[in-house]
Short mmCIF file of C-alpha atoms and ligand atoms in Angstrom, two decimals:
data_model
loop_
_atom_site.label_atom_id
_atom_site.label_comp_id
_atom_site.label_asym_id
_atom_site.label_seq_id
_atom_site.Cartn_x
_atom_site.Cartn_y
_atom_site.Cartn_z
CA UNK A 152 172.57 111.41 -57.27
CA UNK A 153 175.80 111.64 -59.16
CA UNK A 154 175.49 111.61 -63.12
CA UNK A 155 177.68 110.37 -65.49
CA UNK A 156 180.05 112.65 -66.83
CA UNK A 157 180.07 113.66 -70.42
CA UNK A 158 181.89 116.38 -73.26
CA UNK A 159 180.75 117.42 -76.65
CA UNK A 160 183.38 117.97 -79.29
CA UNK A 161 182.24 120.67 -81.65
CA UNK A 162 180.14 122.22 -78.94
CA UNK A 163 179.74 125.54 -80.59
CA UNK A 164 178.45 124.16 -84.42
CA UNK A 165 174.30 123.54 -84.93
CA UNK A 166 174.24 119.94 -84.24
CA UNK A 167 176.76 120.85 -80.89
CA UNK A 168 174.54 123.03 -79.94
CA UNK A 169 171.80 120.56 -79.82
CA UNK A 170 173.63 118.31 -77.67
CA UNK A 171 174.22 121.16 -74.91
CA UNK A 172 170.31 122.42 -75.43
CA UNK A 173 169.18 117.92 -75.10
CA UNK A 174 171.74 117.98 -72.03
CA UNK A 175 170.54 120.75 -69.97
CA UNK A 176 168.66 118.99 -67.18
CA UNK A 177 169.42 115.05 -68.15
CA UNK A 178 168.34 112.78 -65.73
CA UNK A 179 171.77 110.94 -65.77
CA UNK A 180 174.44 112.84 -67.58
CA UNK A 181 175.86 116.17 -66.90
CA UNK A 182 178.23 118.27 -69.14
CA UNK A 183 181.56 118.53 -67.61
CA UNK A 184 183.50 119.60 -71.19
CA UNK A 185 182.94 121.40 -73.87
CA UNK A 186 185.94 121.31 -76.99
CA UNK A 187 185.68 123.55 -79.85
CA UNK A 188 188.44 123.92 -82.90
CA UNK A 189 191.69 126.12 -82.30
CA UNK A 190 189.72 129.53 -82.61
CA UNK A 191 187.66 128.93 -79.94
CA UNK A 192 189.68 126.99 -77.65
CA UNK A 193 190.34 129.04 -74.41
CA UNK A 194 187.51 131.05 -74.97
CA UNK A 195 184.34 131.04 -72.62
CA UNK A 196 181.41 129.15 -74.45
CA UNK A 197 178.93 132.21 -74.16
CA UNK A 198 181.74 134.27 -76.34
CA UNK A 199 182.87 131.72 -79.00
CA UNK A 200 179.37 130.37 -79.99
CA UNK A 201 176.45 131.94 -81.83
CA UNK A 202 173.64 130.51 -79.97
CA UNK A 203 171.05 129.84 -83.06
CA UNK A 204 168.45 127.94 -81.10
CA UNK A 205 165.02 128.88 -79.63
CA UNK A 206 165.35 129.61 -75.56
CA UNK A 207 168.27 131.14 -73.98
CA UNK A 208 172.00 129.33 -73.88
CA UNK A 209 171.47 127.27 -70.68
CA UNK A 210 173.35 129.21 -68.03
CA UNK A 211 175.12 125.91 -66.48
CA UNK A 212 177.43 126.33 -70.04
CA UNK A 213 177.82 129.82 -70.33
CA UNK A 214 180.75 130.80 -68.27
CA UNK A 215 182.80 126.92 -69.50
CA UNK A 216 185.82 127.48 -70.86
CA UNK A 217 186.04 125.89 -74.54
CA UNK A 218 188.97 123.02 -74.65
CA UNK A 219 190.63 121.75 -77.67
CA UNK A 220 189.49 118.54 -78.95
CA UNK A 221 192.25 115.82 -77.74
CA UNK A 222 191.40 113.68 -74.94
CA UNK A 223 192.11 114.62 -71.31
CA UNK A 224 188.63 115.88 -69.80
CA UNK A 225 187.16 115.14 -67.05
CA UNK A 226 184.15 112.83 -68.93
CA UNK A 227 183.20 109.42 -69.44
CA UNK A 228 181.17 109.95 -72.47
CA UNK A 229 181.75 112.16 -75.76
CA UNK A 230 179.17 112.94 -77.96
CA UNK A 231 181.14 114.10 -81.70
CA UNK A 232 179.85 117.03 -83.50
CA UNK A 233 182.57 117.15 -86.01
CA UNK A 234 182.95 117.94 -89.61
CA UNK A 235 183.74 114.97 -91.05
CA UNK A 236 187.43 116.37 -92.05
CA UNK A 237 188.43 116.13 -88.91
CA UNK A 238 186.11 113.97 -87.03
CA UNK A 239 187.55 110.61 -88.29
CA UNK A 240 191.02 111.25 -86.56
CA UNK A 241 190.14 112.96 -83.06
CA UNK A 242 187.28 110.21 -82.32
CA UNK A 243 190.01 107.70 -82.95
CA UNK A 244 191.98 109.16 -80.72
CA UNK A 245 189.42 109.51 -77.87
CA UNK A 246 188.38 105.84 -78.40
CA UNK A 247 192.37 104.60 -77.98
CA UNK A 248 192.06 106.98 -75.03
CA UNK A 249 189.57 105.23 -73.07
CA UNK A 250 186.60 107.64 -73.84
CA UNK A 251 183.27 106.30 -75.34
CA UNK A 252 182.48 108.37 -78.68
CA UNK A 253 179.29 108.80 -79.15
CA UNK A 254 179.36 110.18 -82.97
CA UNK A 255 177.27 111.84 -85.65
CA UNK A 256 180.16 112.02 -88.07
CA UNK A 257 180.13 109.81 -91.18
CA UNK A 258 183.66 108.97 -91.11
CA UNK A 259 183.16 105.54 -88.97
CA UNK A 260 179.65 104.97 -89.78
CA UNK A 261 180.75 102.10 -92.33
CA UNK A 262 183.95 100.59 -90.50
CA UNK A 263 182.76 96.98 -90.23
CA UNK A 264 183.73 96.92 -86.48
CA UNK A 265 181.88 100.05 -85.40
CA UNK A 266 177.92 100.15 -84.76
CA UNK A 267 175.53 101.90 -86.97
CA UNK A 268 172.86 102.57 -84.61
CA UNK A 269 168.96 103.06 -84.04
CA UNK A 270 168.52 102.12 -80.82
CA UNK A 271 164.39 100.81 -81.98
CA UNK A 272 166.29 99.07 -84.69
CA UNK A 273 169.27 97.06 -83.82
CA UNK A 274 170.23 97.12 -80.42
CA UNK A 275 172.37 93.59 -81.19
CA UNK A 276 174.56 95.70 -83.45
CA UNK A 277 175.99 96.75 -79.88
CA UNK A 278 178.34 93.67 -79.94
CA UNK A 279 180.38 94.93 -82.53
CA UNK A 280 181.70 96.59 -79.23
CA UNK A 281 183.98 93.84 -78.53
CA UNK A 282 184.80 92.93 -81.70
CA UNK A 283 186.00 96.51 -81.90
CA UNK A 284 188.12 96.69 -78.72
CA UNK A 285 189.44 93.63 -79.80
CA UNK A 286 190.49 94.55 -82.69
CA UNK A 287 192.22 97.72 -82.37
CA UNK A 288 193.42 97.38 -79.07
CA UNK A 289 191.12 100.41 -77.52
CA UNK A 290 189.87 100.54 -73.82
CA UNK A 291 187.52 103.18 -75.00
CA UNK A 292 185.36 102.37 -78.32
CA UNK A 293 182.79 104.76 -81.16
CA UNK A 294 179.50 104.33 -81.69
CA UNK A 295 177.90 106.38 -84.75
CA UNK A 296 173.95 107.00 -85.89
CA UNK A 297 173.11 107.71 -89.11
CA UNK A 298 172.70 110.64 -91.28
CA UNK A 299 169.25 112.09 -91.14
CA UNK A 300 167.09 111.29 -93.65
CA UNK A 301 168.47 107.94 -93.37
CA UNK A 302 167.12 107.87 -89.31
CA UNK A 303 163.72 107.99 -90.47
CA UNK A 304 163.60 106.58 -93.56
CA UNK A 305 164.97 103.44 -91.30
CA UNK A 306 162.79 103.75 -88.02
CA UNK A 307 159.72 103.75 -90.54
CA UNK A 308 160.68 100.92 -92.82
CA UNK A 309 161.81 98.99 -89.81
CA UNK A 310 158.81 97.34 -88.64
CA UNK A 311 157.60 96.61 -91.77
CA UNK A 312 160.86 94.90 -92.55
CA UNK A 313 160.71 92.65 -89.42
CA UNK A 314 157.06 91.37 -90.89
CA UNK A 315 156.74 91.49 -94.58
CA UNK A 316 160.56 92.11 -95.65
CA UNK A 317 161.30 95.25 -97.37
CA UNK A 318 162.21 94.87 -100.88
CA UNK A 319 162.85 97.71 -102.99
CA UNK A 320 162.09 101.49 -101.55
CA UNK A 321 162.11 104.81 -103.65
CA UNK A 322 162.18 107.72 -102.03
CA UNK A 323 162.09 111.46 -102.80
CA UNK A 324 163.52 113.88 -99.38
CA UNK A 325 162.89 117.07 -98.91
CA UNK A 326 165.42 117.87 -96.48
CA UNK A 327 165.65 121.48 -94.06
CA UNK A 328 168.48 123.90 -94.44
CA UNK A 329 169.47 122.93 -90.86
CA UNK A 330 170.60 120.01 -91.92
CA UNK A 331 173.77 121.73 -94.10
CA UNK A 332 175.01 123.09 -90.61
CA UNK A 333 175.59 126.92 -89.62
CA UNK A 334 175.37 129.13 -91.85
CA UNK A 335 174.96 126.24 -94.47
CA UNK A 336 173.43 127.09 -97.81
CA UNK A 337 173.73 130.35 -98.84
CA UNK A 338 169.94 132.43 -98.47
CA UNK A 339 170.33 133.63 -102.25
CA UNK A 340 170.63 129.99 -103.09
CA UNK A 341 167.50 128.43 -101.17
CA UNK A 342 164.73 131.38 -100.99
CA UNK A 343 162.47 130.93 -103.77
CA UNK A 344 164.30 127.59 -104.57
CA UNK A 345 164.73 123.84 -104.27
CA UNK A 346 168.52 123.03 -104.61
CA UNK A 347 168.36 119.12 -106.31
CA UNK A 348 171.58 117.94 -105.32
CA UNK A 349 173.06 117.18 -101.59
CA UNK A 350 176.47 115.73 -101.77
CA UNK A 351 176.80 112.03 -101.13
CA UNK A 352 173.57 112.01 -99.24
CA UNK A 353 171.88 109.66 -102.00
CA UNK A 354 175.15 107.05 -102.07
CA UNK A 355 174.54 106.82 -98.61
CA UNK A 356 171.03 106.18 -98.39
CA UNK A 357 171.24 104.04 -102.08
CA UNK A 358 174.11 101.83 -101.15
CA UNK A 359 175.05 102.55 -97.01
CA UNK A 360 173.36 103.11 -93.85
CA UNK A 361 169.91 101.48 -94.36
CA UNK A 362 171.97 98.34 -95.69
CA UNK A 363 173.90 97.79 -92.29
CA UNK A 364 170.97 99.16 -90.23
CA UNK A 365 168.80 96.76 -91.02
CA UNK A 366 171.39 93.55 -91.62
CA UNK A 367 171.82 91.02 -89.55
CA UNK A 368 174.56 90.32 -86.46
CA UNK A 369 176.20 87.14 -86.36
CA UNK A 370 178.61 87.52 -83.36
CA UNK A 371 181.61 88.87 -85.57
CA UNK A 372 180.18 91.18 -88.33
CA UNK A 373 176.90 92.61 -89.89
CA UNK A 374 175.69 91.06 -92.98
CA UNK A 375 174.05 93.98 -94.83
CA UNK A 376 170.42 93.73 -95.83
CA UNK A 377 169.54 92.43 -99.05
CA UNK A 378 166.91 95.33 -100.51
CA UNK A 379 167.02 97.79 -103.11
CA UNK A 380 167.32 101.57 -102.91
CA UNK A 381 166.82 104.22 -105.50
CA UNK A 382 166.82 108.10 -103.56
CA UNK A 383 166.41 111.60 -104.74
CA UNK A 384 168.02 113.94 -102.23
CA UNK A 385 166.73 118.13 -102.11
CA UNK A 386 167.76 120.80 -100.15
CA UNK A 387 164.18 123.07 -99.58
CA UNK A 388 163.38 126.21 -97.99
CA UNK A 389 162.31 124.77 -94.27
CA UNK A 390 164.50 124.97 -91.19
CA UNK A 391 163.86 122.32 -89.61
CA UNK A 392 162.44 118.23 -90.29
CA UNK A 393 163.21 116.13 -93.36
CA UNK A 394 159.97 115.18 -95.39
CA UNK A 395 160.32 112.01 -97.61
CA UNK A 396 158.17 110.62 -100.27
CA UNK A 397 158.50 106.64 -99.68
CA UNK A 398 157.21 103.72 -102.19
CA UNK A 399 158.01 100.35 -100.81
CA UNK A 400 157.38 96.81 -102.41
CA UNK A 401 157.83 94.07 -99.86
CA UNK A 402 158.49 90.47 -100.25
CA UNK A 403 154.89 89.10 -99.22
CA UNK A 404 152.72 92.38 -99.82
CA UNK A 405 150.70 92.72 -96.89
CA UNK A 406 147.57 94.57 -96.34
CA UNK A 407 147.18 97.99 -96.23
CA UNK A 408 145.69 97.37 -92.37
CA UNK A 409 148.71 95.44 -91.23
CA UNK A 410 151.11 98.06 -92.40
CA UNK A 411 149.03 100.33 -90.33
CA UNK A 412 149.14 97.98 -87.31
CA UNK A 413 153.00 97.07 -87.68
CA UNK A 414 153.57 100.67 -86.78
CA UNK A 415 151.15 100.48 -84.42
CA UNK A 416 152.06 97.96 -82.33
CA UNK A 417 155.62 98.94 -82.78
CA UNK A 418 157.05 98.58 -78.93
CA UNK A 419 161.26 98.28 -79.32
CA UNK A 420 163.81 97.82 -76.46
CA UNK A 421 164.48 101.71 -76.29
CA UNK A 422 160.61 101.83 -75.63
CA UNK A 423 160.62 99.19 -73.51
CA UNK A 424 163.47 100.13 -71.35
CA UNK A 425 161.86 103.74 -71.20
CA UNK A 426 165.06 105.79 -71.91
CA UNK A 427 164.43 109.04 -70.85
CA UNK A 428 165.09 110.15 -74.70
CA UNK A 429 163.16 107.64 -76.14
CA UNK A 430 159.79 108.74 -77.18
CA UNK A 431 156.70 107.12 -76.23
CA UNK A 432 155.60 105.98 -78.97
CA UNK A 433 158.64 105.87 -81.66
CA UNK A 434 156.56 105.95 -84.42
CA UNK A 435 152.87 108.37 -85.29
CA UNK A 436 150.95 107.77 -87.56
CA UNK A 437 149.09 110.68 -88.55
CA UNK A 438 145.62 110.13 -90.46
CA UNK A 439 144.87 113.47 -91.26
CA UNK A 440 144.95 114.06 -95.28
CA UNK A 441 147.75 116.56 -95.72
CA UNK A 442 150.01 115.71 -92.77
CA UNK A 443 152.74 115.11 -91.70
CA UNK A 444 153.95 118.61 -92.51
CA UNK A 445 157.86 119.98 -91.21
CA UNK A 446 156.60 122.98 -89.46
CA UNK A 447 153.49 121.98 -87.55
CA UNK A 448 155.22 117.90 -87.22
CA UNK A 449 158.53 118.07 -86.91
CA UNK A 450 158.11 118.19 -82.49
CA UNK A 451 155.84 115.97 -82.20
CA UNK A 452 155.00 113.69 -79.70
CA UNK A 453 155.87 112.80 -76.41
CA UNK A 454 159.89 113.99 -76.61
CA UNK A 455 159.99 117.01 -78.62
CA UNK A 456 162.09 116.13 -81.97
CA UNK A 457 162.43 112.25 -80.90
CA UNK A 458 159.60 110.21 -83.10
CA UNK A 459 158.92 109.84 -86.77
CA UNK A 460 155.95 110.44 -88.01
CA UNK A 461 154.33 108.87 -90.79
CA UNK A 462 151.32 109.94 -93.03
CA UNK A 463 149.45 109.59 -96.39
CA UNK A 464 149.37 105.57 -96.32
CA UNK A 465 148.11 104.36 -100.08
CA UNK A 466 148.66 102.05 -102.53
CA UNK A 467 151.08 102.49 -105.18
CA UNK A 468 150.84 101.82 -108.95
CA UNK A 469 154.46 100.85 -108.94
CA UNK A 470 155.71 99.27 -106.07
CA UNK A 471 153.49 98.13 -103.57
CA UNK A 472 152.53 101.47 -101.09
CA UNK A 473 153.73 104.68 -100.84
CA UNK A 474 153.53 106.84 -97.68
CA UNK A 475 155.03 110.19 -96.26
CA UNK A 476 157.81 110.25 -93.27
CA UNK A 477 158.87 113.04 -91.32
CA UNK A 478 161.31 113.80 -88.72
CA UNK A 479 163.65 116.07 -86.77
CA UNK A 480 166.73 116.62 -88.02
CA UNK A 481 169.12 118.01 -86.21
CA UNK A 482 167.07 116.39 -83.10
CA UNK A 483 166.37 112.65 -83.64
CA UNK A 484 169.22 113.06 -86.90
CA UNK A 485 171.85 114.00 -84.93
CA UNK A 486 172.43 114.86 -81.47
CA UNK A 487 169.16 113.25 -79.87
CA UNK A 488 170.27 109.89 -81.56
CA UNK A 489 173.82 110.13 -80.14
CA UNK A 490 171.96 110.99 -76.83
CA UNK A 491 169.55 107.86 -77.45
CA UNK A 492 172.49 105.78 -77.68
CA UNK A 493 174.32 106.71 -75.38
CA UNK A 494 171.08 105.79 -73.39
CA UNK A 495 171.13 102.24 -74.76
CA UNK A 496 174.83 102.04 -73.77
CA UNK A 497 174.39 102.60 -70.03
CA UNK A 498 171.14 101.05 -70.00
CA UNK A 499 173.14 97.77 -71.71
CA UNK A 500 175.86 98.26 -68.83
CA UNK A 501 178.46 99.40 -71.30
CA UNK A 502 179.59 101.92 -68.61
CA UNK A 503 180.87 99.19 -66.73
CA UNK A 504 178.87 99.59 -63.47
CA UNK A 505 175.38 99.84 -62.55
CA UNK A 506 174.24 103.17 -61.75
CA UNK A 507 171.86 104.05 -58.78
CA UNK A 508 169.88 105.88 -61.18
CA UNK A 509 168.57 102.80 -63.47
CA UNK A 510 166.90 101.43 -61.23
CA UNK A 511 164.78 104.22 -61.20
CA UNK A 512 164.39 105.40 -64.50
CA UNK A 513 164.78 101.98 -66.58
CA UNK A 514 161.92 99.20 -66.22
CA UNK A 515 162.06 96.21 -68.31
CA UNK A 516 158.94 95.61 -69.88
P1 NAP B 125 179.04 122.97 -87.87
O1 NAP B 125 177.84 123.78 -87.52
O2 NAP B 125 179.91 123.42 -88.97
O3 NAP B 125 179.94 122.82 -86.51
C1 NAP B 125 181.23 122.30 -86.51
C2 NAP B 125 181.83 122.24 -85.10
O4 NAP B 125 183.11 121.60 -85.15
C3 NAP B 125 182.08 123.60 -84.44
O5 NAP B 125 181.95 123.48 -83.04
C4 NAP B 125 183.55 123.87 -84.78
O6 NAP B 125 184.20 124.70 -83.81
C5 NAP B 125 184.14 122.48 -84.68
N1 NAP B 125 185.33 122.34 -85.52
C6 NAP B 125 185.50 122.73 -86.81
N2 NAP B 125 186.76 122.42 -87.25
C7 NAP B 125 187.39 121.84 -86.20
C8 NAP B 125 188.72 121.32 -86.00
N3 NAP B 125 189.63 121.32 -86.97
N4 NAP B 125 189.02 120.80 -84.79
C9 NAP B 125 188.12 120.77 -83.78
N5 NAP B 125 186.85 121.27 -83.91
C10 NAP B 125 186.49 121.78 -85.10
O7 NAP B 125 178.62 121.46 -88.22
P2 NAP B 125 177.23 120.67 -87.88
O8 NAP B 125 176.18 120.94 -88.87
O9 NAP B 125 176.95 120.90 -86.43
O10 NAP B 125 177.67 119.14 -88.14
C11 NAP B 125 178.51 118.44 -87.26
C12 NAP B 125 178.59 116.99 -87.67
O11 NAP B 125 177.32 116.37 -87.57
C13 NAP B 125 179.04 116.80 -89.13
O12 NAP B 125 179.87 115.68 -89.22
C14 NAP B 125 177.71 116.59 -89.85
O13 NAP B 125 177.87 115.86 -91.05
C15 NAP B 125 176.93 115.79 -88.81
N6 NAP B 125 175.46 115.86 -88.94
C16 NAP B 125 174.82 117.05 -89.09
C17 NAP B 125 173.42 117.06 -89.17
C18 NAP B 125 172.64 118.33 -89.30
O14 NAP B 125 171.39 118.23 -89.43
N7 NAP B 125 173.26 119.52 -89.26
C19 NAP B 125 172.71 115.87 -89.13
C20 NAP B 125 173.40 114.67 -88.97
C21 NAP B 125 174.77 114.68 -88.87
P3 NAP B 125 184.48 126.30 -84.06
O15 NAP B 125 183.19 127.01 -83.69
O16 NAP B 125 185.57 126.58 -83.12
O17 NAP B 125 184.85 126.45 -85.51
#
């Protein structure tokens, strides 16, 4: 059956490398391009990067020669893996290109034409698409996720905010070292430490993504969500997963049982549709008294890295109820929610044809 045809830009970095690793085997895309910066370009993939992840470099990428990133491959579909200093300009130019960006970068996350995007959460946020093409004139067109913390800080507040209406969150992360990229914080800095400050990550969370992730479409625009945000942002000692300390007070405070059951019965389109990324459920919730915890939580569930799990469900003597939320970030953060939407976008016929392979893998509920 042929696949769709798709490139990573910044193939060789940590959250790259997590888009080759989520690739290997995909049951409709296949890597046909992998672009690097100007030191790597030309070299073969197995020379320029430093494979950091568990399991060997799949041996399908190996002997691919690194491009430079400026459109021309053979691919449908990028997925951006970008600093942001450079991201902003080359996924432009991809998009005016006819490509469709698929991007983890910050640098169009908060363009008022391009969508934000949890596929669990706001799927409508898709028809920005036109209004994007539209507007600048692109055959091609970006889609971004969030930033980490801010994925499941969202994808747990989300069903509550559908029910009871979120109305003021405070939140504490604990966020990985993974998360600062490779080699990222320096191991003199982090060992024996907790580093208080990550740059810009509270702005975003305070005033940003879970504003426009949770905000309304109208046809033309997003109308950001009206709640308020007050975040502490660490850097710990873990590797991997982003732990967060949550307080929430709603708008009608519900019981502590239909919290429970809003994440329960929590069944979105992505879930629905049964996207081979999309895990089965989205959210856990675990009841044990000192979970979830990054190292034994941070894979679980039915796609390893995919679903946010949630823990430690109690009242709060300030706001309403406090709770703990863990997830995956370089997995679910970044490349497995650019792989999840990309997912959505073919699934939504954004491809512009159906392919042979939906009708087997995607069943509407
Ligand atoms: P990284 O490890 O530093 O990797 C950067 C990648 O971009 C490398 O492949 C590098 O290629 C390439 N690159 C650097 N400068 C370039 C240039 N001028 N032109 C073309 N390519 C260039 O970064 P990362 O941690 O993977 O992060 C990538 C993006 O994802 C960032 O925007 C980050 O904010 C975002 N993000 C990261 C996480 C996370 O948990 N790490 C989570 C969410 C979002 P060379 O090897 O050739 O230098």
């Amino acid at each position: 059956m042929e696949k769709i045809k798709v490139g990573v830009l910044g193939a060789t970095g940590a959250v790259g490398q997590r888009f080759v690793q989520l690739l290997e085997g995909h049951p409709w895309f296949e890597i046909t391009a992998l672009c690097a910066s100007e030191r790597s370009a030309g070299k073969r993939y197995a020379d320029a990067c430093r494979w950091n992840l568990r399991g060997d470099m799949p041996a399908s990428v190996r002997d691919m020669v690194l491009l430079p990133c400026e459109p021309g491959p053979d691919c449908q579909i990028v997925f951006s893996a970008l600093p942001s200093e450079t991201a902003g300009e080359i996924e432009e130019e991809f998009a005016a290109a006819g490509y469709i960006v698929c991007s983890n970068a910050r640098n169009h996350r908060y363009d008022p034409d391009v969508p934000l995007l949890i596929p669990e959460v706001n799927p409508e946020h898709l028809g920005l698409i036109e209004v994007q093409k539209r507007a600048r004139g692109w055959h091609g067109f970006i889609t971004t996720n969030p930033n980490c913390s801010t994925t499941h800080l969202v994808s747990a507040l989300h069903p509550l905010h559908v029910r009871f209406g979120v109305k003021k969150v405070f939140v504490v992360t604990m966020q990985a070292v993974s998360g600062a990229g490779y080699p990222g914080v320096s191991s003199m800095d982090i060992l024996d430490n907790v580093i208080p400050y990550i740059g810009g990550e509270e702005e975003k969370i305070e005033h940003k993504e879970p504003h426009k992730l949770l905000g309304a479409f109208d046809g033309s625009g997003v109308r950001p969500a009206d709640l308020l945000i007050s975040a502490h942002c660490n850097r710990v000692a873990t590797r991997n997963g982003h732990l967060e300390a949550v307080s929430v007070e709603f708008v009608e405070k519900p019981t502590l049982d239909q919290l429970l059951e809003a994440w329960r019965d929590y069944t979105p389109l992505a879930q629905q549709l049964r996207l081979p990324s999309a895990p089965q459920p989205a959210i856990i919730y675990d009841e044990r008294p000192d979970r979830p915890q990054p190292r034994l939580d941070r894979m679980a569930g039915s796609i390893p890295g995919m679903a946010t799990v949630i823990g430690r469900l109690r009242p709060d003597p300030l706001l309403h109820y406090k709770f703990m939320v863990l997830g995956h970030n370089t997995i679910r953060g970044a490349a497995g929610g650019s792989l999840l939407n990309a997912e959505l976008l073919v699934a939504q016929g954004y491809l512009g044809r159906t392919h042979a392979f939906l009708a087997e893998s995607v069943q509407m509920a």
